[in-house]
Short mmCIF file of C-alpha atoms and ligand atoms in Angstrom, two decimals:
data_model
loop_
_atom_site.label_atom_id
_atom_site.label_comp_id
_atom_site.label_asym_id
_atom_site.label_seq_id
_atom_site.Cartn_x
_atom_site.Cartn_y
_atom_site.Cartn_z
CA MET A 1244 54.31 73.01 91.40
CA SER A 1245 54.68 71.34 88.06
CA PRO A 1246 56.44 67.96 88.00
CA PHE A 1247 58.24 69.38 84.98
CA SER A 1248 59.35 72.62 86.60
CA PHE A 1249 62.74 72.23 84.95
CA CYS A 1250 61.00 72.28 81.54
CA PHE A 1251 59.92 75.24 79.55
CA TYR A 1252 56.19 75.58 79.80
CA THR A 1253 53.96 77.78 77.73
CA ASN A 1254 50.50 79.21 77.34
CA TYR A 1255 49.65 79.14 80.99
CA ARG A 1256 46.41 80.43 82.42
CA ASP A 1257 45.20 80.57 85.99
CA ILE A 1258 41.54 79.79 86.28
CA ASP A 1259 39.15 77.90 88.56
CA LEU A 1260 38.08 74.98 86.38
CA ASN A 1261 35.90 73.06 88.83
CA GLY A 1262 34.17 75.82 90.75
CA ASP A 1263 35.68 75.09 94.18
CA GLY A 1264 37.04 78.63 94.57
CA ILE A 1265 40.64 77.50 94.07
CA VAL A 1266 42.47 78.57 90.95
CA GLU A 1267 44.20 75.95 88.80
CA ARG A 1268 47.17 76.57 86.54
CA VAL A 1269 46.70 75.27 82.98
CA TYR A 1270 49.75 75.02 80.71
CA PHE A 1271 51.56 73.12 77.99
CA ILE A 1272 54.90 71.35 78.24
CA GLU A 1273 56.74 70.28 75.12
CA ALA A 1274 57.19 66.51 74.98
CA TYR A 1275 58.81 65.01 71.91
CA GLY A 1276 58.01 65.23 68.19
CA ASP A 1277 54.60 66.80 67.82
CA ALA A 1278 53.49 65.76 71.28
CA VAL A 1279 52.92 68.07 74.22
CA TYR A 1280 51.68 67.60 77.73
CA ILE A 1281 48.62 69.55 78.64
CA CYS A 1282 48.76 70.08 82.38
CA ILE A 1283 46.54 71.25 85.20
CA ASN A 1284 48.51 71.93 88.36
CA ASN A 1285 50.66 68.78 88.68
CA LYS A 1286 48.49 66.51 86.49
CA CYS A 1287 49.54 66.13 82.86
CA ILE A 1288 48.35 64.12 79.90
CA MET A 1289 49.97 63.61 76.53
CA GLU A 1290 48.33 65.41 73.65
CA TYR A 1291 48.96 66.39 70.05
CA SER A 1292 47.45 69.82 70.22
CA TYR A 1293 49.06 73.14 69.54
CA SER A 1294 46.72 75.43 71.36
CA TYR A 1295 43.84 75.28 73.76
CA GLY A 1296 40.90 77.34 74.85
CA ILE A 1297 38.74 77.34 77.94
CA VAL A 1298 34.98 77.37 77.53
CA ASP A 1299 31.90 77.04 79.68
CA ILE A 1300 29.67 74.51 77.94
CA ASP A 1301 26.96 74.62 80.60
CA LYS A 1302 26.67 77.81 82.63
CA SER A 1303 24.48 76.05 85.18
CA ASP A 1304 27.21 73.67 86.39
CA HIS A 1305 30.46 74.40 88.24
CA PHE A 1306 32.87 73.24 85.55
CA LYS A 1307 34.69 74.93 82.74
CA GLU A 1308 36.09 72.82 79.91
CA ILE A 1309 39.33 72.78 77.96
CA ILE A 1310 39.34 72.48 74.18
CA ALA A 1311 42.76 71.17 73.05
CA GLU A 1312 42.92 71.68 69.31
CA ASN A 1313 45.04 70.06 66.63
CA PRO A 1314 44.90 72.36 63.60
CA LEU A 1315 47.02 70.03 61.43
CA ASP A 1316 44.73 67.02 61.70
CA LEU A 1317 41.64 69.16 62.33
CA TYR A 1318 40.27 67.67 65.49
CA SER A 1319 39.91 68.75 69.09
CA ARG A 1320 39.70 66.91 72.35
CA ILE A 1321 37.57 68.28 75.14
CA TYR A 1322 38.56 67.81 78.80
CA TYR A 1323 37.42 68.81 82.22
CA TYR A 1324 39.09 68.75 85.61
CA ASP A 1325 37.25 67.29 88.59
CA GLY A 1326 39.68 68.67 91.17
CA ASN A 1327 41.83 65.57 90.98
CA LYS A 1328 41.95 64.19 87.44
CA ILE A 1329 41.89 65.52 83.88
CA ILE A 1330 39.02 63.70 82.22
CA LYS A 1331 38.47 63.37 78.49
CA MET A 1332 34.94 64.18 77.38
CA ALA A 1333 35.00 63.82 73.60
CA GLU A 1334 36.97 64.14 70.42
CA LEU A 1335 35.26 66.43 67.92
CA PRO A 1336 36.04 67.17 64.29
CA GLY A 1337 37.47 70.65 63.67
CA ILE A 1338 39.11 73.25 65.85
CA GLN A 1339 37.81 75.93 68.17
CA GLU A 1340 36.71 78.30 65.41
CA ASN A 1341 34.39 75.54 64.12
CA PHE A 1342 32.58 75.32 67.45
CA LYS A 1343 29.75 77.32 68.92
CA VAL A 1344 29.38 77.25 72.69
CA ASN A 1345 26.66 79.34 74.30
CA GLY A 1346 26.51 77.89 77.82
CA SER A 1347 23.37 75.84 77.21
CA GLY A 1348 25.05 72.44 77.62
CA ILE A 1349 25.35 71.92 73.86
CA ILE A 1350 28.37 72.36 71.58
CA GLU A 1351 27.68 72.89 67.91
CA ALA A 1352 30.46 71.75 65.59
CA ARG A 1353 30.66 72.64 61.92
CA THR A 1354 31.30 69.25 60.36
CA GLN A 1355 32.05 68.00 56.88
CA GLY A 1356 29.48 65.60 55.45
CA ASN A 1357 30.36 61.97 54.73
CA ILE A 1358 28.63 61.53 51.38
CA LEU A 1359 28.13 63.16 47.97
CA HIS A 1360 30.55 66.13 48.07
CA ALA A 1361 32.35 68.58 50.35
CA TRP A 1362 29.41 70.09 52.21
CA PHE A 1363 29.21 71.13 55.84
CA TYR A 1364 26.54 70.82 58.48
CA THR A 1365 26.15 71.57 62.16
CA LYS A 1366 26.51 68.57 64.41
CA LYS A 1367 25.40 68.99 68.01
CA TYR A 1368 26.85 67.36 71.11
CA ARG A 1369 25.10 67.40 74.46
CA LEU A 1370 26.55 67.16 77.96
CA ASN A 1371 25.17 64.10 79.69
CA ARG A 1372 24.91 63.33 83.41
CA SER A 1373 28.42 61.87 83.48
CA HIS A 1374 29.76 65.15 82.12
CA GLN A 1375 30.58 63.53 78.80
CA LEU A 1376 29.67 64.96 75.41
CA GLU A 1377 27.41 62.72 73.35
CA PRO A 1378 26.36 63.39 69.74
CA ILE A 1379 22.76 64.29 69.01
CA GLU A 1380 21.80 62.30 65.93
CA GLU A 1381 19.31 63.94 63.59
CA ASP A 1382 17.22 62.37 60.84
CA LEU A 1383 18.24 64.95 58.20
CA TYR A 1384 20.88 67.67 58.08
CA PRO A 1385 20.43 70.79 55.92
CA MET A 1386 22.70 70.84 52.87
CA ASN A 1387 21.28 73.62 50.64
CA SER A 1388 23.71 73.01 47.77
CA SER A 1389 22.69 74.67 44.49
CA VAL A 1390 23.38 72.53 41.43
CA LYS A 1391 22.62 72.37 37.74
CA VAL A 1392 21.29 69.08 36.43
CA VAL A 1393 23.36 67.68 33.56
CA LYS A 1394 21.91 64.18 33.33
CA GLU A 1395 18.26 63.19 33.58
CA LEU A 1396 17.51 61.97 37.08
CA PRO A 1397 14.29 60.22 38.07
CA LEU A 1398 13.64 60.78 41.77
CA TYR A 1399 12.14 58.43 44.31
CA LYS A 1400 8.92 59.66 45.91
CA SER A 1401 10.17 59.01 49.44
CA ARG A 1402 12.67 56.99 51.37
CA ASP A 1403 9.99 54.36 51.90
CA ASP A 1404 8.48 54.52 48.42
CA LEU A 1405 10.97 53.88 45.63
CA SER A 1406 8.49 54.54 42.83
CA ILE A 1407 9.44 57.44 40.54
CA GLY A 1408 7.90 60.84 41.13
CA ALA A 1409 9.52 63.99 39.77
CA VAL A 1410 12.18 63.74 37.07
CA LEU A 1411 15.01 66.30 36.95
CA ARG A 1412 15.90 67.34 33.37
CA PRO A 1413 19.29 68.40 32.01
CA GLY A 1414 19.75 72.18 32.19
CA GLU A 1415 17.46 72.83 35.12
CA GLU A 1416 18.56 74.33 38.40
CA ALA A 1417 17.95 72.52 41.66
CA VAL A 1418 18.86 72.66 45.32
CA ILE A 1419 19.92 69.61 47.32
CA LEU A 1420 18.03 70.52 50.46
CA SER A 1421 19.15 67.95 52.99
CA SER A 1422 20.73 64.59 53.61
CA ASP A 1423 20.78 61.96 56.31
CA ASN A 1424 24.58 61.94 55.81
CA LYS A 1425 24.40 58.21 55.22
CA GLN A 1426 22.69 57.52 51.90
CA TRP A 1427 19.68 59.76 51.25
CA CYS A 1428 19.44 63.23 49.70
CA LEU A 1429 16.32 65.36 49.19
CA ILE A 1430 16.39 67.65 46.16
CA GLU A 1431 14.01 70.32 44.83
CA ASN A 1432 13.93 71.91 41.38
CA SER A 1433 12.97 75.52 40.60
CA LYS A 1434 9.32 74.45 40.04
CA GLY A 1435 9.17 73.21 43.61
CA GLU A 1436 9.10 69.52 42.64
CA ARG A 1437 10.86 67.38 45.23
CA GLY A 1438 12.17 63.88 45.41
CA TRP A 1439 14.90 61.66 46.75
CA PHE A 1440 18.02 60.12 45.39
CA LYS A 1441 20.10 57.48 47.07
CA ILE A 1442 23.88 57.43 47.32
CA LYS A 1443 26.35 54.62 47.80
CA ASP A 1444 30.17 54.56 47.72
CA TYR A 1445 30.35 58.28 48.60
CA SER A 1446 28.98 59.73 45.34
CA LEU A 1447 27.34 57.02 43.20
CA VAL A 1448 23.67 57.89 42.54
CA GLU A 1449 21.87 54.57 42.79
CA ASN A 1450 18.74 55.80 40.95
CA ILE A 1451 20.66 55.77 37.64
CA ASN A 1452 23.91 54.11 38.68
CA GLU A 1453 25.95 57.18 37.78
CA ASP A 1454 28.43 59.25 39.73
CA ALA A 1455 26.90 62.42 41.16
CA PHE A 1456 29.64 64.56 39.65
CA LYS A 1457 28.35 63.46 36.20
CA VAL A 1458 24.74 64.10 37.18
CA PHE A 1459 25.15 67.58 38.69
CA GLU A 1460 27.28 70.63 38.08
CA GLY A 1461 28.17 72.64 41.16
CA LEU A 1462 29.21 69.92 43.58
CA ILE A 1463 32.42 70.61 45.47
CA CYS A 1464 35.27 68.15 45.32
CA GLY A 1465 36.49 66.96 48.69
CA GLU A 1466 40.06 66.21 49.59
CA1 CA B 2307 39.44 74.83 91.27
CA1 CA B 2308 29.91 75.19 83.53
#
């Protein structure tokens, strides 16, 4: 029985979360303000989510996981139940519809980039041996943003070689192919010439000390 059996509880589901053949009851209880308790049987933890889903991140283990989503602040917390405790696994950006779960042990989360403009990439998280989700860091993430060059931009040959290679000219079309999401972007013009530009302070292009929104047309303003 719930310790809050006198309270109104919502969104309940009966499901075996830890593979022991015994069904657990999952439900919400309203707390105060925006807070709720998310509960499994008689164990509850405070949350700020408005809905939850149950997924199977790794089909080869006995657990199913709970995604508690907060659509206002656009994050989700992932939990599992070990038969005794509700255990937090990770907090991911976005809500359920931003996630892809295919049972392989990896969650893919559509994630907004940290530099240049409002672009999105897929960030992957892997289940580790402690049944926690850890991010998989990648060297470069695809961006594929089409832009028009409005200010001449000399490009560095590589991230290790800051001599100038290709030069982008005003009026030409280009595609920002990828970024490390920290400071580097790889761009290619329509002639197939490639090079790198370096970003600091979100959108300042270090190569010419000019804001990217004055260098390119077609970037998307973030919030
Ligand atoms: Ca169970
Ligand atoms: Ca599983």
